[in-house]
Short mmCIF file of C-alpha atoms in Angstrom, two decimals:
data_model
loop_
_atom_site.label_atom_id
_atom_site.label_comp_id
_atom_site.label_asym_id
_atom_site.label_seq_id
_atom_site.Cartn_x
_atom_site.Cartn_y
_atom_site.Cartn_z
CA UNK A 612 0.01 -0.27 0.01
CA UNK A 613 2.00 3.65 -0.96
CA UNK A 614 0.58 5.89 -1.59
CA UNK A 615 2.54 8.57 -2.61
CA UNK A 616 6.58 7.47 -3.07
CA UNK A 617 9.02 10.27 -3.74
CA UNK A 618 12.44 10.31 -4.74
CA UNK A 619 14.57 11.13 -3.69
CA UNK A 620 14.01 11.93 0.51
CA UNK A 621 16.93 14.58 0.21
CA UNK A 622 19.48 16.50 -1.75
CA UNK A 623 22.13 18.97 -1.86
CA UNK A 624 22.30 21.14 -4.78
CA UNK A 625 24.64 24.14 -5.91
CA UNK A 626 23.59 27.05 -6.96
CA UNK A 627 23.44 26.35 -11.18
CA UNK A 628 22.92 23.03 -11.55
CA UNK A 629 19.70 20.93 -11.74
CA UNK A 630 17.72 18.15 -10.97
CA UNK A 631 14.39 16.14 -10.68
CA UNK A 632 12.21 15.06 -8.07
CA UNK A 633 10.53 11.80 -8.69
CA UNK A 634 6.67 10.70 -7.81
CA UNK A 635 4.80 8.05 -8.52
CA UNK A 636 0.93 7.18 -6.15
CA UNK A 637 -0.79 4.10 -7.19
CA UNK A 638 -4.41 5.48 -6.22
CA UNK A 639 -5.47 6.31 -9.55
CA UNK A 640 -5.81 9.69 -8.44
CA UNK A 641 -6.60 12.13 -11.62
CA UNK A 642 -5.07 15.26 -9.93
CA UNK A 643 -1.85 15.50 -8.44
CA UNK A 644 0.39 19.05 -6.93
CA UNK A 645 3.59 19.49 -6.00
CA UNK A 646 4.08 22.08 -2.90
CA UNK A 647 6.51 23.14 -1.19
CA UNK A 648 7.26 23.89 3.38
CA UNK A 649 8.93 26.66 4.19
CA UNK A 650 9.61 27.90 7.69
CA UNK A 651 7.26 29.93 8.87
CA UNK A 652 4.98 30.42 5.54
CA UNK A 653 3.78 26.50 6.14
CA UNK A 654 2.87 25.22 2.08
CA UNK A 655 2.74 27.17 -1.34
CA UNK A 656 1.36 25.32 -4.53
CA UNK A 657 3.79 25.49 -6.66
CA UNK A 658 2.03 23.19 -9.54
CA UNK A 659 -0.33 21.23 -10.08
CA UNK A 660 -2.01 18.79 -12.55
CA UNK A 661 -6.10 17.69 -12.90
CA UNK A 662 -5.65 15.70 -15.43
CA UNK A 663 -3.48 13.35 -17.75
CA UNK A 664 -1.86 15.80 -20.41
CA UNK A 665 -2.80 18.46 -18.35
CA UNK A 666 -0.63 20.94 -16.12
CA UNK A 667 -0.98 24.60 -14.52
CA UNK A 668 0.72 27.01 -11.97
CA UNK A 669 0.56 27.37 -8.21
CA UNK A 670 1.80 30.04 -6.58
CA UNK A 671 5.22 29.61 -6.52
CA UNK A 672 5.72 28.65 -9.77
CA UNK A 673 9.30 30.54 -11.18
CA UNK A 674 12.31 28.74 -11.71
CA UNK A 675 9.91 25.26 -12.13
CA UNK A 676 8.70 23.25 -14.62
CA UNK A 677 6.43 19.90 -14.34
CA UNK A 678 6.55 16.81 -16.52
CA UNK A 679 2.33 14.82 -15.12
CA UNK A 680 4.30 11.86 -18.07
CA UNK A 681 0.63 9.62 -17.52
CA UNK A 682 -1.32 9.05 -15.08
CA UNK A 683 0.82 7.87 -11.86
CA UNK A 684 3.00 9.97 -12.00
CA UNK A 685 4.07 13.48 -11.89
CA UNK A 686 7.50 15.74 -11.07
CA UNK A 687 8.97 18.61 -10.94
CA UNK A 688 13.06 20.21 -12.44
CA UNK A 689 14.94 22.67 -10.86
CA UNK A 690 16.57 23.32 -14.47
CA UNK A 691 18.64 27.02 -12.23
CA UNK A 692 18.93 25.55 -8.48
CA UNK A 693 19.64 28.75 -5.97
CA UNK A 694 19.13 29.21 -3.04
CA UNK A 695 15.36 30.80 -2.67
CA UNK A 696 15.29 27.03 -3.43
CA UNK A 697 15.80 25.70 -0.53
CA UNK A 698 12.74 23.78 1.09
CA UNK A 699 11.22 20.28 1.45
CA UNK A 700 9.57 19.99 -1.87
CA UNK A 701 5.70 17.44 -1.29
CA UNK A 702 4.38 15.85 -3.49
CA UNK A 703 0.43 15.04 -3.38
CA UNK A 704 -2.79 13.56 -4.65
CA UNK A 705 -6.29 13.35 -4.88
CA UNK A 706 -9.36 12.34 -4.99
CA UNK A 707 -12.92 13.43 -4.50
CA UNK A 708 -14.98 13.82 -1.32
CA UNK A 709 -18.09 14.65 -0.41
CA UNK A 710 -18.08 17.39 -3.27
CA UNK A 711 -14.27 18.07 -2.54
CA UNK A 712 -10.42 17.50 -2.83
CA UNK A 713 -8.88 15.07 0.01
CA UNK A 714 -5.00 15.20 -0.59
CA UNK A 715 -2.48 12.12 -0.03
CA UNK A 716 1.46 13.75 0.57
CA UNK A 717 4.17 12.17 0.25
CA UNK A 718 6.81 11.40 2.30
CA UNK A 719 8.98 14.92 1.44
CA UNK A 720 12.74 15.56 -0.57
CA UNK A 721 14.49 18.13 1.84
CA UNK A 722 16.51 20.31 -0.40
CA UNK A 723 19.86 22.32 -0.08
CA UNK A 724 21.01 24.48 -2.45
CA UNK A 725 24.12 26.04 -1.43
CA UNK B 199 -5.35 38.82 3.36
CA UNK B 200 -4.54 35.29 5.50
CA UNK B 201 -6.59 32.50 4.37
CA UNK B 202 -6.35 30.61 7.16
CA UNK B 203 -4.98 31.35 10.50
CA UNK B 204 -3.71 29.23 13.58
CA UNK B 205 -2.95 31.87 15.75
CA UNK B 206 -1.10 28.87 18.47
CA UNK B 207 2.88 28.84 17.40
CA UNK B 208 3.02 26.17 20.32
CA UNK B 209 1.91 24.86 22.64
CA UNK B 210 2.07 22.05 25.78
CA UNK B 211 0.45 19.60 26.87
CA UNK B 212 0.17 17.01 29.72
CA UNK B 213 -0.10 13.34 28.55
CA UNK B 214 -3.83 11.84 28.72
CA UNK B 215 -5.30 15.65 28.43
CA UNK B 216 -7.70 17.21 25.34
CA UNK B 217 -5.79 19.63 23.56
CA UNK B 218 -7.78 22.06 21.31
CA UNK B 219 -6.19 22.95 18.17
CA UNK B 220 -7.24 26.72 16.83
CA UNK B 221 -7.86 27.22 13.00
CA UNK B 222 -10.13 30.17 12.02
CA UNK B 223 -10.98 30.92 8.37
CA UNK B 224 -11.89 33.20 5.40
CA UNK B 225 -13.66 33.21 1.97
CA UNK B 226 -16.36 34.63 0.63
CA UNK B 227 -17.45 30.89 -1.52
CA UNK B 228 -20.22 28.73 0.89
CA UNK B 229 -18.59 25.43 -0.59
CA UNK B 230 -15.51 24.69 0.74
CA UNK B 231 -13.50 21.87 2.27
CA UNK B 232 -10.90 21.98 5.98
CA UNK B 233 -8.74 19.94 5.68
CA UNK B 234 -6.44 19.06 8.87
CA UNK B 235 -2.64 17.27 9.48
CA UNK B 236 -0.17 16.25 10.86
CA UNK B 237 2.95 17.06 10.68
CA UNK B 238 5.18 14.78 12.18
CA UNK B 239 8.83 14.89 13.40
CA UNK B 240 9.61 13.06 10.18
CA UNK B 241 8.17 14.36 8.45
CA UNK B 242 6.02 13.08 6.36
CA UNK B 243 1.77 15.22 5.95
CA UNK B 244 -0.15 13.07 7.24
CA UNK B 245 -4.86 13.46 7.06
CA UNK B 246 -5.85 13.26 10.07
CA UNK B 247 -9.82 15.10 9.67
CA UNK B 248 -11.99 16.50 7.18
CA UNK B 249 -15.29 18.63 7.25
CA UNK B 250 -17.66 20.24 4.57
CA UNK B 251 -19.07 23.00 4.88
CA UNK B 252 -22.64 21.58 4.01
CA UNK B 253 -21.68 19.78 6.41
CA UNK B 254 -24.76 18.66 9.21
CA UNK B 255 -23.00 17.34 11.46
CA UNK B 256 -19.07 18.26 13.09
CA UNK B 257 -16.65 15.38 11.67
CA UNK B 258 -15.10 13.56 14.26
CA UNK B 259 -12.14 9.84 13.64
CA UNK B 260 -11.33 8.31 16.47
CA UNK B 261 -9.40 10.85 18.97
CA UNK B 262 -9.72 12.90 16.70
CA UNK B 263 -13.40 15.75 15.99
CA UNK B 264 -13.76 19.23 14.36
CA UNK B 265 -15.77 21.74 15.93
CA UNK B 266 -16.75 23.52 13.23
CA UNK B 267 -18.31 26.75 14.06
CA UNK B 268 -20.02 28.07 10.04
CA UNK B 269 -21.20 31.27 11.43
CA UNK B 270 -17.51 32.48 13.92
CA UNK B 271 -15.77 30.41 11.37
CA UNK B 272 -13.54 27.78 13.42
CA UNK B 273 -12.72 24.59 12.19
CA UNK B 274 -10.94 23.93 15.97
CA UNK B 275 -8.57 20.21 15.89
CA UNK B 276 -9.89 18.93 19.64
CA UNK B 277 -7.84 15.75 20.49
CA UNK B 278 -8.65 14.15 23.32
CA UNK B 279 -7.12 11.73 25.65
CA UNK B 280 -3.74 12.71 23.83
CA UNK B 281 -0.45 10.68 23.20
CA UNK B 282 3.20 11.70 23.71
CA UNK B 283 2.41 9.89 19.65
CA UNK B 284 1.22 13.25 19.24
CA UNK B 285 3.97 15.12 19.27
CA UNK B 286 3.77 16.77 15.45
CA UNK B 287 3.07 19.94 13.90
CA UNK B 288 -0.54 20.37 13.44
CA UNK B 289 -1.35 22.68 9.76
CA UNK B 290 -5.27 23.56 8.88
CA UNK B 291 -5.71 23.93 5.67
CA UNK B 292 -8.87 25.37 3.59
CA UNK B 293 -10.61 23.89 -0.01
CA UNK B 294 -12.38 26.45 -1.77
CA UNK B 295 -14.53 24.49 -3.87
CA UNK B 296 -13.26 24.86 -7.72
CA UNK B 297 -9.93 26.54 -6.41
CA UNK B 298 -6.71 23.50 -6.97
CA UNK B 299 -5.06 25.31 -3.70
CA UNK B 300 -5.48 23.80 -0.84
CA UNK B 301 -4.30 26.53 1.37
CA UNK B 302 -2.88 25.78 4.58
CA UNK B 303 -2.19 27.16 7.80
CA UNK B 304 1.13 28.42 9.31
CA UNK B 305 0.88 25.14 12.16
CA UNK B 306 0.73 24.68 15.88
CA UNK B 307 3.58 23.01 16.81
CA UNK B 308 2.05 20.58 19.49
CA UNK B 309 4.08 18.61 22.55
CA UNK B 310 2.56 16.56 24.68
CA UNK B 311 4.21 15.95 28.06
CA UNK B 312 4.33 12.41 30.07
#
């Protein structure tokens, strides 16, 4: 019963390096999300995908790109990492419950950009 | 304007006592959902409880209940008979109908003392 799986759990990058955070869910959910969590700011939405083949910007999309590879997978790419992108990243997927969405989160990726 | 407000940055409670974590929200949408998540020190986000704006009764899930006061725009989480394992960050969140974004409060760090 894996739920939402994110990789890697930890990553250290140098400024300017690129990397891709991977996310997969096995619950057959249509919607998937990428959030970042910074101290004192709660979680903020970076990008989301309402269904396979569609992606949309959230609150803080600058510096990121996403790919909804198929229904299961939703990846987040940093093309040129900056220290301001040091954060904890969460992937989530959702299912509609009584006319609203219930989110399931992955375990997070702690990213440090030096 | 802050949509979700959690006024308690930290709380300390004796084991076995009940604890109430405060959450107020702001929306003009009549249809919305309210969520509580737990984030232990390991980092993952764990869904606890959900309340829909049209639900007639307060939501309950085991030891968790949501004290939903719609007129006051309040959605406090009540944990009965607290346990040491309840020590964690707790986030209140809201999603308006038709909005893709789940908006989070800044969280309350709960510490259960033996």
